PDB file of C-alpha atoms in Angstrom:
ATOM      1  CA  MET A   1       0.000   0.000   0.000  1.00 36.00           C
ATOM      2  CA  LYS A   2       2.572   2.542  -0.961  1.00 41.00           C
ATOM      3  CA  THR A   3       1.359   6.044  -1.607  1.00 40.00           C
ATOM      4  CA  ARG A   4       2.792   8.982  -3.455  1.00 43.00           C
ATOM      5  CA  SER A   5       2.431  11.170  -0.388  1.00 64.00           C
ATOM      6  CA  SER A   6       4.577   8.968   1.883  1.00 85.00           C
ATOM      7  CA  HIS A   7       7.688  10.805   3.072  1.00 91.00           C
ATOM      8  CA  LEU A   8      10.787   8.762   3.860  1.00 96.00           C
ATOM      9  CA  LEU A   9      13.988   9.599   5.713  1.00 96.00           C
ATOM     10  CA  TYR A  10      16.996   7.726   4.283  1.00 97.00           C
ATOM     11  CA  VAL A  11      20.352   7.952   6.071  1.00 96.00           C
ATOM     12  CA  GLU A  12      23.310   6.346   4.286  1.00 94.00           C
ATOM     13  CA  ASP A  13      26.860   7.668   3.922  1.00 92.00           C
ATOM     14  CA  GLU A  14      27.961   5.384   1.054  1.00 92.00           C
ATOM     15  CA  GLN A  15      26.928   7.418  -1.976  1.00 92.00           C
ATOM     16  CA  SER A  16      26.995   4.561  -4.476  1.00 92.00           C
ATOM     17  CA  ILE A  17      24.572   2.547  -2.348  1.00 92.00           C
ATOM     18  CA  ALA A  18      22.409   5.564  -1.588  1.00 94.00           C
ATOM     19  CA  GLN A  19      22.014   6.594  -5.231  1.00 95.00           C
ATOM     20  CA  ILE A  20      20.726   3.186  -6.277  1.00 96.00           C
ATOM     21  CA  LEU A  21      18.188   2.815  -3.473  1.00 96.00           C
ATOM     22  CA  LEU A  22      17.078   6.432  -3.880  1.00 95.00           C
ATOM     23  CA  LEU A  23      16.314   5.729  -7.532  1.00 95.00           C
ATOM     24  CA  TYR A  24      14.270   2.640  -6.677  1.00 95.00           C
ATOM     25  CA  LEU A  25      12.303   4.432  -3.946  1.00 95.00           C
ATOM     26  CA  GLN A  26      11.598   7.490  -6.102  1.00 93.00           C
ATOM     27  CA  GLN A  27      10.452   5.276  -8.967  1.00 93.00           C
ATOM     28  CA  GLN A  28       7.814   3.931  -6.584  1.00 92.00           C
ATOM     29  CA  GLY A  29       6.566   7.450  -5.978  1.00 91.00           C
ATOM     30  CA  TYR A  30       8.017   8.021  -2.522  1.00 93.00           C
ATOM     31  CA  GLN A  31       9.316  11.433  -1.480  1.00 92.00           C
ATOM     32  CA  VAL A  32      12.730  10.786   0.042  1.00 95.00           C
ATOM     33  CA  GLN A  33      15.009  13.016   2.116  1.00 95.00           C
ATOM     34  CA  HIS A  34      18.537  11.587   2.014  1.00 96.00           C
ATOM     35  CA  TYR A  35      21.299  12.486   4.467  1.00 96.00           C
ATOM     36  CA  ALA A  36      24.857  11.171   4.617  1.00 95.00           C
ATOM     37  CA  ASN A  37      25.670  11.972   8.253  1.00 95.00           C
ATOM     38  CA  ALA A  38      24.061  11.678  11.663  1.00 94.00           C
ATOM     39  CA  LEU A  39      24.024  15.417  12.453  1.00 94.00           C
ATOM     40  CA  ASP A  40      21.929  16.445   9.438  1.00 95.00           C
ATOM     41  CA  ALA A  41      19.676  13.431   9.876  1.00 95.00           C
ATOM     42  CA  ARG A  42      19.041  14.291  13.525  1.00 94.00           C
ATOM     43  CA  ARG A  43      18.149  17.845  12.572  1.00 93.00           C
ATOM     44  CA  ALA A  44      15.698  16.548   9.973  1.00 93.00           C
ATOM     45  CA  LEU A  45      14.111  14.146  12.464  1.00 92.00           C
ATOM     46  CA  GLN A  46      13.629  16.977  14.921  1.00 90.00           C
ATOM     47  CA  ASN A  47      12.057  19.393  12.451  1.00 87.00           C
ATOM     48  CA  LEU A  48      10.354  17.442   9.655  1.00 87.00           C
ATOM     49  CA  HIS A  49       7.567  14.872   9.439  1.00 85.00           C
ATOM     50  CA  PHE A  50       8.337  11.405   8.092  1.00 90.00           C
ATOM     51  CA  ASP A  51       6.186   8.335   7.569  1.00 90.00           C
ATOM     52  CA  LEU A  52       9.155   5.942   7.727  1.00 94.00           C
ATOM     53  CA  ALA A  53      12.921   6.005   8.286  1.00 96.00           C
ATOM     54  CA  ILE A  54      15.674   3.863   6.739  1.00 96.00           C
ATOM     55  CA  LEU A  55      18.748   4.220   8.933  1.00 94.00           C
ATOM     56  CA  ASP A  56      22.302   3.013   8.472  1.00 91.00           C
ATOM     57  CA  VAL A  57      24.056   2.095  11.727  1.00 88.00           C
ATOM     58  CA  MET A  58      27.616   3.307  11.110  1.00 87.00           C
ATOM     59  CA  LEU A  59      27.532   7.004  10.182  1.00 91.00           C
ATOM     60  CA  PRO A  60      29.857  10.005  10.161  1.00 91.00           C
ATOM     61  CA  GLY A  61      29.183  12.198  13.162  1.00 89.00           C
ATOM     62  CA  GLY A  62      27.162   9.703  15.144  1.00 88.00           C
ATOM     63  CA  ASP A  63      25.444   6.359  15.437  1.00 86.00           C
ATOM     64  CA  GLY A  64      22.322   5.274  13.607  1.00 88.00           C
ATOM     65  CA  ARG A  65      21.061   3.659  16.803  1.00 88.00           C
ATOM     66  CA  ASP A  66      20.833   7.099  18.408  1.00 90.00           C
ATOM     67  CA  LEU A  67      18.760   8.240  15.430  1.00 93.00           C
ATOM     68  CA  LEU A  68      16.624   5.132  15.864  1.00 92.00           C
ATOM     69  CA  GLN A  69      15.817   6.063  19.444  1.00 89.00           C
ATOM     70  CA  LEU A  70      14.771   9.574  18.378  1.00 90.00           C
ATOM     71  CA  ALA A  71      12.614   8.174  15.564  1.00 90.00           C
ATOM     72  CA  VAL A  72      10.953   5.722  17.961  1.00 87.00           C
ATOM     73  CA  GLN A  73      10.141   8.613  20.306  1.00 84.00           C
ATOM     74  CA  LYS A  74       8.383  10.318  17.391  1.00 83.00           C
ATOM     75  CA  GLN A  75       6.552   7.082  16.499  1.00 81.00           C
ATOM     76  CA  ILE A  76       8.241   6.769  13.090  1.00 89.00           C
ATOM     77  CA  PRO A  77       8.516   3.180  11.756  1.00 92.00           C
ATOM     78  CA  CYS A  78      12.181   2.278  11.168  1.00 93.00           C
ATOM     79  CA  ILE A  79      14.227  -0.085   9.033  1.00 94.00           C
ATOM     80  CA  MET A  80      17.842  -0.477  10.111  1.00 91.00           C
ATOM     81  CA  VAL A  81      20.475  -1.120   7.438  1.00 88.00           C
ATOM     82  CA  THR A  82      23.923  -2.353   8.415  1.00 81.00           C
ATOM     83  CA  ALA A  83      26.914  -4.437   7.435  1.00 79.00           C
ATOM     84  CA  ARG A  84      26.838  -5.981  10.897  1.00 68.00           C
ATOM     85  CA  VAL A  85      25.260  -9.405  10.485  1.00 64.00           C
ATOM     86  CA  SER A  86      25.544 -10.947  13.936  1.00 69.00           C
ATOM     87  CA  GLU A  87      22.435 -12.056  15.763  1.00 72.00           C
ATOM     88  CA  GLU A  88      23.391  -9.858  18.732  1.00 76.00           C
ATOM     89  CA  ASP A  89      23.460  -6.735  16.538  1.00 73.00           C
ATOM     90  CA  ARG A  90      20.041  -7.492  15.107  1.00 74.00           C
ATOM     91  CA  ILE A  91      18.561  -8.220  18.528  1.00 78.00           C
ATOM     92  CA  GLU A  92      19.993  -4.952  19.855  1.00 77.00           C
ATOM     93  CA  GLY A  93      18.332  -3.060  17.008  1.00 76.00           C
ATOM     94  CA  PHE A  94      14.964  -4.672  17.659  1.00 81.00           C
ATOM     95  CA  GLU A  95      15.255  -4.007  21.379  1.00 80.00           C
ATOM     96  CA  LEU A  96      15.864  -0.325  20.625  1.00 81.00           C
ATOM     97  CA  GLY A  97      12.642  -0.231  18.618  1.00 85.00           C
ATOM     98  CA  ALA A  98      13.552  -1.092  15.020  1.00 87.00           C
ATOM     99  CA  ASP A  99      10.657  -2.568  13.048  1.00 89.00           C
ATOM    100  CA  ASP A 100      12.833  -4.347  10.479  1.00 89.00           C
ATOM    101  CA  TYR A 101      16.497  -5.096   9.778  1.00 87.00           C
ATOM    102  CA  VAL A 102      18.337  -5.372   6.440  1.00 88.00           C
ATOM    103  CA  CYS A 103      21.942  -6.517   6.135  1.00 86.00           C
ATOM    104  CA  LYS A 104      24.366  -5.303   3.472  1.00 86.00           C
ATOM    105  CA  PRO A 105      24.757  -6.153   0.702  1.00 85.00           C
ATOM    106  CA  TYR A 106      21.042  -6.075  -0.052  1.00 87.00           C
ATOM    107  CA  SER A 107      18.725  -6.016  -3.023  1.00 91.00           C
ATOM    108  CA  PRO A 108      17.117  -2.585  -3.555  1.00 93.00           C
ATOM    109  CA  ARG A 109      13.937  -4.376  -4.624  1.00 93.00           C
ATOM    110  CA  GLU A 110      13.876  -6.212  -1.301  1.00 92.00           C
ATOM    111  CA  VAL A 111      14.233  -2.946   0.626  1.00 94.00           C
ATOM    112  CA  VAL A 112      11.403  -1.368  -1.386  1.00 94.00           C
ATOM    113  CA  SER A 113       9.248  -4.401  -0.619  1.00 93.00           C
ATOM    114  CA  ARG A 114      10.005  -4.104   3.086  1.00 92.00           C
ATOM    115  CA  VAL A 115       9.194  -0.368   2.974  1.00 94.00           C
ATOM    116  CA  GLN A 116       5.836  -1.102   1.366  1.00 92.00           C
ATOM    117  CA  ALA A 117       4.995  -3.788   3.929  1.00 91.00           C
ATOM    118  CA  LEU A 118       6.010  -1.647   6.909  1.00 90.00           C
ATOM    119  CA  LEU A 119       4.071   1.378   5.646  1.00 89.00           C
ATOM    120  CA  LYS A 120       1.002  -0.795   5.193  1.00 84.00           C
ATOM    121  CA  ARG A 121       1.245  -2.095   8.769  1.00 81.00           C
ATOM    122  CA  SER A 122       1.914   1.396  10.085  1.00 76.00           C
ATOM    123  CA  GLN A 123      -1.053   2.911   8.266  1.00 71.00           C
ATOM    124  CA  GLN A 124      -3.349   0.177   9.550  1.00 65.00           C
ATOM    125  CA  GLY A 125      -2.073   0.782  13.065  1.00 56.00           C
ATOM    126  CA  HIS A 126      -2.747   4.517  12.750  1.00 53.00           C
ATOM    127  CA  GLN A 127      -6.443   4.165  12.012  1.00 51.00           C
ATOM    128  CA  ARG A 128      -8.301   6.634  14.216  1.00 56.00           C
ATOM    129  CA  LYS A 129      -4.949   7.939  15.476  1.00 75.00           C
ATOM    130  CA  GLN A 130      -4.392  10.503  12.733  1.00 81.00           C
ATOM    131  CA  LEU A 131      -6.425  12.817  10.555  1.00 87.00           C
ATOM    132  CA  ARG A 132      -4.733  13.292   7.179  1.00 87.00           C
ATOM    133  CA  PHE A 133      -5.521  15.818   4.504  1.00 90.00           C
ATOM    134  CA  ASP A 134      -3.586  17.114   1.516  1.00 86.00           C
ATOM    135  CA  GLY A 135      -0.630  18.822   3.180  1.00 89.00           C
ATOM    136  CA  LEU A 136      -2.019  18.622   6.731  1.00 93.00           C
ATOM    137  CA  THR A 137      -1.718  15.891   9.386  1.00 91.00           C
ATOM    138  CA  LEU A 138      -3.159  15.865  12.912  1.00 91.00           C
ATOM    139  CA  ASP A 139      -1.751  13.228  15.261  1.00 86.00           C
ATOM    140  CA  LEU A 140      -4.505  12.516  17.768  1.00 83.00           C
ATOM    141  CA  LEU A 141      -2.187  10.850  20.309  1.00 78.00           C
ATOM    142  CA  SER A 142       0.559  13.477  20.546  1.00 82.00           C
ATOM    143  CA  GLN A 143      -1.705  16.362  19.430  1.00 87.00           C
ATOM    144  CA  ALA A 144       1.024  17.371  16.987  1.00 90.00           C
ATOM    145  CA  VAL A 145       0.131  19.035  13.687  1.00 93.00           C
ATOM    146  CA  TRP A 146       2.210  19.107  10.499  1.00 92.00           C
ATOM    147  CA  LEU A 147       1.654  21.426   7.547  1.00 93.00           C
ATOM    148  CA  ASP A 148       3.598  20.591   4.376  1.00 89.00           C
ATOM    149  CA  GLU A 149       6.110  18.549   6.456  1.00 83.00           C
ATOM    150  CA  GLN A 150       6.693  21.340   8.990  1.00 89.00           C
ATOM    151  CA  GLU A 151       5.421  20.873  12.544  1.00 91.00           C
ATOM    152  CA  LEU A 152       3.203  23.744  13.667  1.00 93.00           C
ATOM    153  CA  LYS A 153       3.401  25.272  17.125  1.00 93.00           C
ATOM    154  CA  LEU A 154      -0.248  25.522  18.118  1.00 93.00           C
ATOM    155  CA  THR A 155      -1.706  26.480  21.472  1.00 93.00           C
ATOM    156  CA  LYS A 156      -4.004  23.995  23.172  1.00 90.00           C
ATOM    157  CA  SER A 157      -7.080  25.995  22.149  1.00 91.00           C
ATOM    158  CA  GLU A 158      -5.882  26.315  18.544  1.00 94.00           C
ATOM    159  CA  TYR A 159      -5.319  22.555  18.330  1.00 93.00           C
ATOM    160  CA  GLN A 160      -8.731  21.803  19.805  1.00 92.00           C
ATOM    161  CA  LEU A 161     -10.405  24.182  17.371  1.00 94.00           C
ATOM    162  CA  LEU A 162      -8.621  22.620  14.410  1.00 96.00           C
ATOM    163  CA  HIS A 163      -9.355  19.091  15.639  1.00 94.00           C
ATOM    164  CA  THR A 164     -13.040  19.880  16.155  1.00 93.00           C
ATOM    165  CA  LEU A 165     -13.409  21.284  12.648  1.00 95.00           C
ATOM    166  CA  ALA A 166     -11.259  18.648  10.909  1.00 93.00           C
ATOM    167  CA  SER A 167     -13.033  15.763  12.653  1.00 89.00           C
ATOM    168  CA  GLN A 168     -16.189  16.556  10.694  1.00 88.00           C
ATOM    169  CA  PRO A 169     -15.193  18.028   7.321  1.00 89.00           C
ATOM    170  CA  ASP A 170     -17.861  20.056   5.549  1.00 87.00           C
ATOM    171  CA  ARG A 171     -19.953  20.472   8.711  1.00 90.00           C
ATOM    172  CA  VAL A 172     -20.658  24.122   9.508  1.00 92.00           C
ATOM    173  CA  PHE A 173     -19.954  24.876  13.173  1.00 92.00           C
ATOM    174  CA  ASP A 174     -21.543  27.999  14.640  1.00 91.00           C
ATOM    175  CA  ARG A 175     -19.539  29.958  17.211  1.00 90.00           C
ATOM    176  CA  GLN A 176     -21.566  28.758  20.195  1.00 89.00           C
ATOM    177  CA  THR A 177     -20.996  25.102  19.291  1.00 90.00           C
ATOM    178  CA  LEU A 178     -17.254  25.722  19.028  1.00 92.00           C
ATOM    179  CA  LEU A 179     -17.309  27.505  22.399  1.00 89.00           C
ATOM    180  CA  ASP A 180     -19.078  24.540  23.992  1.00 86.00           C
ATOM    181  CA  LYS A 181     -16.592  22.044  22.531  1.00 87.00           C
ATOM    182  CA  VAL A 182     -13.321  23.923  23.085  1.00 88.00           C
ATOM    183  CA  TRP A 183     -14.098  25.911  26.252  1.00 86.00           C
ATOM    184  CA  PRO A 184     -16.875  23.858  27.908  1.00 81.00           C
ATOM    185  CA  ASP A 185     -16.231  25.042  31.473  1.00 74.00           C
ATOM    186  CA  ASP A 186     -15.057  28.596  30.855  1.00 68.00           C
ATOM    187  CA  THR A 187     -17.913  31.086  31.208  1.00 66.00           C
ATOM    188  CA  ALA A 188     -15.543  34.037  30.759  1.00 71.00           C
ATOM    189  CA  VAL A 189     -15.008  33.463  27.035  1.00 75.00           C
ATOM    190  CA  SER A 190     -17.264  34.877  24.352  1.00 81.00           C
ATOM    191  CA  GLU A 191     -17.970  34.262  20.684  1.00 82.00           C
ATOM    192  CA  ARG A 192     -15.288  36.843  19.897  1.00 85.00           C
ATOM    193  CA  THR A 193     -12.818  34.414  21.489  1.00 86.00           C
ATOM    194  CA  VAL A 194     -13.588  31.923  18.721  1.00 89.00           C
ATOM    195  CA  ASP A 195     -12.911  34.535  16.052  1.00 89.00           C
ATOM    196  CA  THR A 196      -9.634  35.613  17.665  1.00 91.00           C
ATOM    197  CA  HIS A 197      -8.295  32.077  18.004  1.00 92.00           C
ATOM    198  CA  LEU A 198      -9.377  31.161  14.485  1.00 92.00           C
ATOM    199  CA  THR A 199      -7.607  34.220  13.129  1.00 91.00           C
ATOM    200  CA  ASN A 200      -4.384  33.121  14.841  1.00 93.00           C
ATOM    201  CA  LEU A 201      -4.878  29.523  13.695  1.00 94.00           C
ATOM    202  CA  ARG A 202      -5.363  30.612  10.093  1.00 93.00           C
ATOM    203  CA  LYS A 203      -2.133  32.600  10.201  1.00 93.00           C
ATOM    204  CA  LYS A 204      -0.245  29.494  11.295  1.00 94.00           C
ATOM    205  CA  LEU A 205      -1.944  27.511   8.532  1.00 94.00           C
ATOM    206  CA  ALA A 206      -0.859  30.207   6.037  1.00 92.00           C
ATOM    207  CA  GLU A 207      -4.499  30.629   5.088  1.00 88.00           C
ATOM    208  CA  SER A 208      -5.827  33.140   2.579  1.00 78.00           C
ATOM    209  CA  SER A 209      -9.273  34.484   3.489  1.00 73.00           C
ATOM    210  CA  GLN A 210     -10.035  34.973  -0.207  1.00 80.00           C
ATOM    211  CA  ASN A 211      -8.987  31.431  -1.166  1.00 85.00           C
ATOM    212  CA  PRO A 212      -8.961  29.283   2.005  1.00 91.00           C
ATOM    213  CA  ARG A 213      -7.220  25.927   1.927  1.00 92.00           C
ATOM    214  CA  PHE A 214      -8.623  24.414   5.126  1.00 94.00           C
ATOM    215  CA  ILE A 215     -11.065  26.657   7.018  1.00 94.00           C
ATOM    216  CA  GLN A 216     -13.816  28.605   5.319  1.00 92.00           C
ATOM    217  CA  THR A 217     -15.980  31.278   6.905  1.00 91.00           C
ATOM    218  CA  ARG A 218     -19.686  30.789   6.255  1.00 89.00           C
ATOM    219  CA  HIS A 219     -20.990  34.302   6.844  1.00 88.00           C
ATOM    220  CA  GLY A 220     -23.893  34.371   9.235  1.00 88.00           C
ATOM    221  CA  LEU A 221     -23.467  30.648   9.952  1.00 90.00           C
ATOM    222  CA  GLY A 222     -19.974  29.894  11.315  1.00 91.00           C
ATOM    223  CA  TYR A 223     -16.923  27.989  10.154  1.00 93.00           C
ATOM    224  CA  GLN A 224     -16.384  24.924   7.954  1.00 94.00           C
ATOM    225  CA  PHE A 225     -13.370  22.681   7.385  1.00 94.00           C
ATOM    226  CA  ILE A 226     -12.888  22.203   3.638  1.00 93.00           C
ATOM    227  CA  GLY A 227      -9.528  20.402   3.492  1.00 89.00           C
ATOM    228  CA  ARG A 228      -9.466  17.432   1.114  1.00 85.00           C
ATOM    229  CA  SER A 229      -8.835  14.018   2.644  1.00 79.00           C
ATOM    230  CA  SER A 230      -5.471  12.561   1.682  1.00 71.00           C
ATOM    231  CA  ASP A 231      -5.506   9.489  -0.582  1.00 49.00           C
ATOM    232  CA  GLU A 232      -3.259   7.951   2.043  1.00 44.00           C
ATOM    233  CA  ASN A 233      -5.902   8.268   4.760  1.00 41.00           C
ATOM    234  CA  PRO A 234      -7.298   4.823   5.504  1.00 40.00           C
ATOM    235  CA  HIS A 235     -10.584   6.006   6.958  1.00 36.00           C
TER     236      HIS A 235
END
C-alpha cells in the first residue's frame, strides 16, 4: 500500500549505495530526504515529518542507533540497514525499537518491498490515530500538527479548534458550538474568542481568506473545514 504522499527519511553515507536505493524508492513514488551523516539526519528528524525512516548504523558524526531512538520517540517506523550481520546486533536493534532489519549487501527491490509492507502495517495501526488531509496531518495521540512537512506550534485551544473542525469536514460549526466544545467550562469566554483564536490559527496555517485551503468562513453561519482528505488516509 505505498502512496505517493509517503515521506521517507533515508540515512546512508555510502553514496553509491544511496544513489541506487534512492532511484528505486523514487520510482515507486516516494518522497525521500537523504542524508549522509548523523548530524543532518538528527536535525531533519527533529524538524520534519516522516512516515518511515531507513537508517544506516555506522555514520559520520554519530550512530544510527541514536537516530533510531529519536525516531521511535516520534513514532516513526524504522528499518535499520547495516553491514553488521551478527544475531546480537540485530537483537539490539529490535530491542531499541527497530521494526525491520536489512543486512548489506542487499537487493534494492527487497528494501522497497520491506518499505511497502512496513508502511502498510503502520497505516493500519494509525487508524483513528491521525487525521490526514492534503498537506495537513493531525496526530490525535501526541496532538502534533504538520503542515507541508513542517510541525506547527499551536496552542491547546488552537489545536482543539482545528481538531473539532477537521473531525467533521464540511460540517458548519456555529460559534456557540465551538465555544461549547473547546471551552466547555469557561464562562468568561465569548464568541469573539472563537474569532480571535481562528484568526491566529489561520495565520499558522498560512491561510488566505479569499482562497482558504482548510477553514472557510460561512458568513452568518460559522466555520467549515474544507480540506481534502489525503488518498493515504485509511478512513
